[in-house]
mmCIF file of C-alpha atoms in Angstrom:
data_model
loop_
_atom_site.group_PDB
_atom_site.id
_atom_site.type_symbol
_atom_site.label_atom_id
_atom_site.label_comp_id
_atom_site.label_asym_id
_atom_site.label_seq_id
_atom_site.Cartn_x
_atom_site.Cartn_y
_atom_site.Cartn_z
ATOM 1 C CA UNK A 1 116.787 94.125 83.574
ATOM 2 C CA UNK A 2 112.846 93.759 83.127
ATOM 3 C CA UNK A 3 110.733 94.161 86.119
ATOM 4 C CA UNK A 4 107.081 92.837 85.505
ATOM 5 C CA UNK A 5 104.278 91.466 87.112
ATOM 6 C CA UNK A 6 103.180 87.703 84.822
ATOM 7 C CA UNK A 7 100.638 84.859 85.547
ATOM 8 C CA UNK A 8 101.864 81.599 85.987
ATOM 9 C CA UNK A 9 101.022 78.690 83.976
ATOM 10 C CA UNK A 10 100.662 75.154 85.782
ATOM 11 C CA UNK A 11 103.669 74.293 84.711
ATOM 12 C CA UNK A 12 105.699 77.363 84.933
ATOM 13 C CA UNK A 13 104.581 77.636 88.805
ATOM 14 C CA UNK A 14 106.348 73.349 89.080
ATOM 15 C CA UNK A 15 109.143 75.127 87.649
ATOM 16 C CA UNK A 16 109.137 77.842 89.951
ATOM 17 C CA UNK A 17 108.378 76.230 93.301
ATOM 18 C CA UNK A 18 111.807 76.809 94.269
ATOM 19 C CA UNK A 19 112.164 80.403 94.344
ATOM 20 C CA UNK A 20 108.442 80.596 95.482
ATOM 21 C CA UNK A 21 109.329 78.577 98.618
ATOM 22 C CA UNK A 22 112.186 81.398 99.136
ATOM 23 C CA UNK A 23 109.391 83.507 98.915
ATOM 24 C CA UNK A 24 107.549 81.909 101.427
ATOM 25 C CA UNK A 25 110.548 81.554 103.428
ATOM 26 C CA UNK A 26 111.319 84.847 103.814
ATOM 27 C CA UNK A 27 107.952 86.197 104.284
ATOM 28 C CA UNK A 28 107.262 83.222 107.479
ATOM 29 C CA UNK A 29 110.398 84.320 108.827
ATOM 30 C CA UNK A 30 109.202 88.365 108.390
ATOM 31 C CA UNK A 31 106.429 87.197 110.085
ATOM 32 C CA UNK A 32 103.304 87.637 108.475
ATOM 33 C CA UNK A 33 100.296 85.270 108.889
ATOM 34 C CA UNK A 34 99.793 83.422 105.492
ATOM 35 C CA UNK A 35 98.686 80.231 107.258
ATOM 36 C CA UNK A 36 102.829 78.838 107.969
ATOM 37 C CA UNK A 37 104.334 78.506 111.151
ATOM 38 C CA UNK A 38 108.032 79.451 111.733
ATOM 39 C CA UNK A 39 108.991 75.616 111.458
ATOM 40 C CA UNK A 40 108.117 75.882 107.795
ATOM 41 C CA UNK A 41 111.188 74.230 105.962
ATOM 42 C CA UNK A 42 112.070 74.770 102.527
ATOM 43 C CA UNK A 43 110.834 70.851 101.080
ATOM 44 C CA UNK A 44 107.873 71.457 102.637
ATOM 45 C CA UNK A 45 106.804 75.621 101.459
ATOM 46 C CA UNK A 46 107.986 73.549 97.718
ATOM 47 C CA UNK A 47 106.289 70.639 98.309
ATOM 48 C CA UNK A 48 103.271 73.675 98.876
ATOM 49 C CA UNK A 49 103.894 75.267 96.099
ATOM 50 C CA UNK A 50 103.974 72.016 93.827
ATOM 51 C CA UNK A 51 100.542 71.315 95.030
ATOM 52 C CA UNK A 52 98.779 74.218 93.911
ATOM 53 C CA UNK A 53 99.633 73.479 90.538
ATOM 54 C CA UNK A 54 96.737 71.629 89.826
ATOM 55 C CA UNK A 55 94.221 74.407 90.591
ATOM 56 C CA UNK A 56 96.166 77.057 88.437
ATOM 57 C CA UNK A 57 96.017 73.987 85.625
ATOM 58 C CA UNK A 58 92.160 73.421 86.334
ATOM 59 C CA UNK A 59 91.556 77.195 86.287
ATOM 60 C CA UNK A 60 90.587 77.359 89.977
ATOM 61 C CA UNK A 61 93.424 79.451 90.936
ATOM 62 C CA UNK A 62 95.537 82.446 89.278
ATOM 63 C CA UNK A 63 99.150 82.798 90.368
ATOM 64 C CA UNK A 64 100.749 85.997 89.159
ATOM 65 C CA UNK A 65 104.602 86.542 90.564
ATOM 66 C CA UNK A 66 106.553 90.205 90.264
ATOM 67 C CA UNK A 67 109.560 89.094 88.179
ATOM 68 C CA UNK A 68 113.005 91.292 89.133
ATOM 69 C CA UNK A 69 115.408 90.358 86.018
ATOM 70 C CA UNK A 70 115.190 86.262 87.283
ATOM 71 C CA UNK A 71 114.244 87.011 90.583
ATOM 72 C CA UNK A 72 110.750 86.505 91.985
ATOM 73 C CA UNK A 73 110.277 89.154 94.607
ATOM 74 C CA UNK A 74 106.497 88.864 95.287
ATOM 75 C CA UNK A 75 103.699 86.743 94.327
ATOM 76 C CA UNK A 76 99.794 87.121 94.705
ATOM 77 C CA UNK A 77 96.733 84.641 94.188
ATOM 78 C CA UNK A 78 93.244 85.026 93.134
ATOM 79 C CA UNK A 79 91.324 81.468 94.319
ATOM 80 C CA UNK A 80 87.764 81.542 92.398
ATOM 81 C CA UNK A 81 84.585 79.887 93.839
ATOM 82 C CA UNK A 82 83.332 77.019 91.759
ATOM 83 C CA UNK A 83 80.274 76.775 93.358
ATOM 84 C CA UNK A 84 77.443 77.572 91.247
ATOM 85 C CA UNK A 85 75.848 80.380 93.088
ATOM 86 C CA UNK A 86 78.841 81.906 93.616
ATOM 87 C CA UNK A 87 80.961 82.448 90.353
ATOM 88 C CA UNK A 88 81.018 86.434 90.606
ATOM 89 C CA UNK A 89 83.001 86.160 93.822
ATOM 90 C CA UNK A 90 87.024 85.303 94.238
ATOM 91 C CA UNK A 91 89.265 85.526 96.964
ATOM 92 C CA UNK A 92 92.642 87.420 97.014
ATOM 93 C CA UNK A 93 95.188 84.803 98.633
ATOM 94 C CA UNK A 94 98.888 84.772 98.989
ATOM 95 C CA UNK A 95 100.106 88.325 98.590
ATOM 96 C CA UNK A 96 103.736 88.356 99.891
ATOM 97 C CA UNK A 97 106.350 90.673 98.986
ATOM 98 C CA UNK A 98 110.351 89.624 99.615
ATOM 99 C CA UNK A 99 111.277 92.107 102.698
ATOM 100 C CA UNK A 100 114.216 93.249 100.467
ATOM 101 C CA UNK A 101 111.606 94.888 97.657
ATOM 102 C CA UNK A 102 109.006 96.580 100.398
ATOM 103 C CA UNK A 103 108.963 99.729 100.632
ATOM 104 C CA UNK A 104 108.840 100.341 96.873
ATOM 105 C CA UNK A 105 104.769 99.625 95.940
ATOM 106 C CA UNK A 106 105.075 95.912 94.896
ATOM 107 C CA UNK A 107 102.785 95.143 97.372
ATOM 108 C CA UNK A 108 100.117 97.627 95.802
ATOM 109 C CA UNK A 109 101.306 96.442 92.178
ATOM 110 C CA UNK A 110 100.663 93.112 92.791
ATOM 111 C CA UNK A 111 96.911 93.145 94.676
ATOM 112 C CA UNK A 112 96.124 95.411 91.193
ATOM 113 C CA UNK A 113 97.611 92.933 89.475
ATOM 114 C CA UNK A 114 95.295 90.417 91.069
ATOM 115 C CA UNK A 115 91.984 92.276 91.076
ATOM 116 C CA UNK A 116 92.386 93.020 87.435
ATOM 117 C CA UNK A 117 93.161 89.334 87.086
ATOM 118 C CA UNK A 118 89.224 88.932 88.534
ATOM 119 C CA UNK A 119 87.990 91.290 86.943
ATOM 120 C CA UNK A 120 88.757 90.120 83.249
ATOM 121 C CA UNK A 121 87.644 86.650 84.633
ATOM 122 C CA UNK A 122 84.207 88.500 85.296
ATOM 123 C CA UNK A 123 84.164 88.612 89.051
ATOM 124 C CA UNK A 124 82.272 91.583 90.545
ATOM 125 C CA UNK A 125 83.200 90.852 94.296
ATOM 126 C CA UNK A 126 86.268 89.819 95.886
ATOM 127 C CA UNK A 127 86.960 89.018 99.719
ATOM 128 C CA UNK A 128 90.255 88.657 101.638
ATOM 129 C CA UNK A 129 91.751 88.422 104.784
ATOM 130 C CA UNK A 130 94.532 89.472 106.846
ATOM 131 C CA UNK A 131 96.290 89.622 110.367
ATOM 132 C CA UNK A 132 94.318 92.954 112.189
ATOM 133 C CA UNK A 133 97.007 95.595 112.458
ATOM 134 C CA UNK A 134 99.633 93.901 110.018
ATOM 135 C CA UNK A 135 101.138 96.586 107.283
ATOM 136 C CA UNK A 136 98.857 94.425 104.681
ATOM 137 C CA UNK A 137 95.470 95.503 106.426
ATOM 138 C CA UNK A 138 97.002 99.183 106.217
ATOM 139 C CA UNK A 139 97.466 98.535 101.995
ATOM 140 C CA UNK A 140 93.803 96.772 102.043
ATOM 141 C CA UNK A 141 92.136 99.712 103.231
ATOM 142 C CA UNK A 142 94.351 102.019 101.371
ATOM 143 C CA UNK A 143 93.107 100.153 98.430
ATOM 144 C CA UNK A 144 89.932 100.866 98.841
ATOM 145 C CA UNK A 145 88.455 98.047 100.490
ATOM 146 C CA UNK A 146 86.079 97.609 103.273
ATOM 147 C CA UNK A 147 86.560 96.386 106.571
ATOM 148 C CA UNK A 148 83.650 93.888 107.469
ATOM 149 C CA UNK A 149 84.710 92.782 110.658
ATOM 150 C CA UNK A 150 87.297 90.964 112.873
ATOM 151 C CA UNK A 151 87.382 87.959 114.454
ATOM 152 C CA UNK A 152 89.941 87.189 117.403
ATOM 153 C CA UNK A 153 92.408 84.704 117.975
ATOM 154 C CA UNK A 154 91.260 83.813 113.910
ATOM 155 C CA UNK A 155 95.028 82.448 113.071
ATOM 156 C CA UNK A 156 98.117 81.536 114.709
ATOM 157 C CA UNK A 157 101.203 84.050 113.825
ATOM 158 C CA UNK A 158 104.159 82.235 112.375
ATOM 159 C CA UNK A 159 105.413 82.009 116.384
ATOM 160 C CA UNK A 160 102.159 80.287 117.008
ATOM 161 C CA UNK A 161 100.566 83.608 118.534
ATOM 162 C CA UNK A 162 96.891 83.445 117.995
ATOM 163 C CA UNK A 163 95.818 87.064 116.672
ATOM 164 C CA UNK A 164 93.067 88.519 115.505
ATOM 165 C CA UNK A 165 91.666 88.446 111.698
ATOM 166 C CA UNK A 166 89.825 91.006 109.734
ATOM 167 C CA UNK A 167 88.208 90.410 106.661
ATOM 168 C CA UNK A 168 87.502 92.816 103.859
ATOM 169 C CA UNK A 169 85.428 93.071 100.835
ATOM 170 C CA UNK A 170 85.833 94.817 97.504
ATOM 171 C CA UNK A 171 83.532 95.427 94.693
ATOM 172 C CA UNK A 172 84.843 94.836 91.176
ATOM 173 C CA UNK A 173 83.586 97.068 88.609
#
């Protein structure tokens, strides 16, 4: 059975929205703050999915998923900047990891993944954000990226919670 990490064409992600919204699913109900409440259903993390088809088609986004044999066990995003002054810059987005594959690196494989997806798209800085004190801010500064700050009450937990946010930086060689 391969395991790999592969990008996602625009219309490979439409055929995927289904097992992405499992994705989703699972990490809402693991509860990690990726901008879903706990009420997310599975039309609706699909219908989510579906919809961010046209920025992977326009080039605006990159959607790479880790691929078990059939199964998609994590997924990560790299959303570029098309502002003018700002092409060098990206932001990672999306990282989520099934909570039956943690504990085995994917999470680490897949933000590589996505920083060399930047990096051969020329970026030289990318930016990111994540739930202060979640096991993801513990990977980002693992990683090697820097803390800039945190801002409180930022984003609601999937139970509504509001907690705070801190935001990171990381420069691409």
């Amino acid at each position: 059975m391969s395991r790999a990490v592969v990008p996602l064409s625009a219309g490979e992600l439409l055929g995927a929205a289904e097992d992405l919204a499992d994705l989703l699913l699972d990490t809402v109900a693991g509860g990690a703050s990726i901008g879903f409440l706990s009420s997310l259903d599975r039309a609706s993390a699909a219908a989510w999915w579906r919809a961010q088809a046209p920025a992977v088609r326009e080039g605006r986004l990159s959607v790479r998923v880790f691929k078990d044999g059939d199964r998609i066990t994590g997924t990560v995003g790299v959303a570029f900047v098309d502002k003018p002054n700002a092409r060098h810059r990206a932001e990672i987005v999306k990282l989520m990891v099934h909570r039956d594959a943690r504990g085995q690196g994917l999470g680490r494989t897949l933000l590589t993944a996505g920083e060399e997806a930047a990096a051969a798209a020329g970026v030289t800085l990318l930016l990111l954000d994540t739930e202060t004190g979640s096991p993801a801010e513990s990977l980002y500064r693992s990683a090697g990226w820097t803390a800039v700050g945190v801002v409180p009450g930022h984003a609601a937990d999937p139970g509504g919670t509001l907690r705070p946010t801190t935001f990171f930086y990381k420069n691409m060689p």
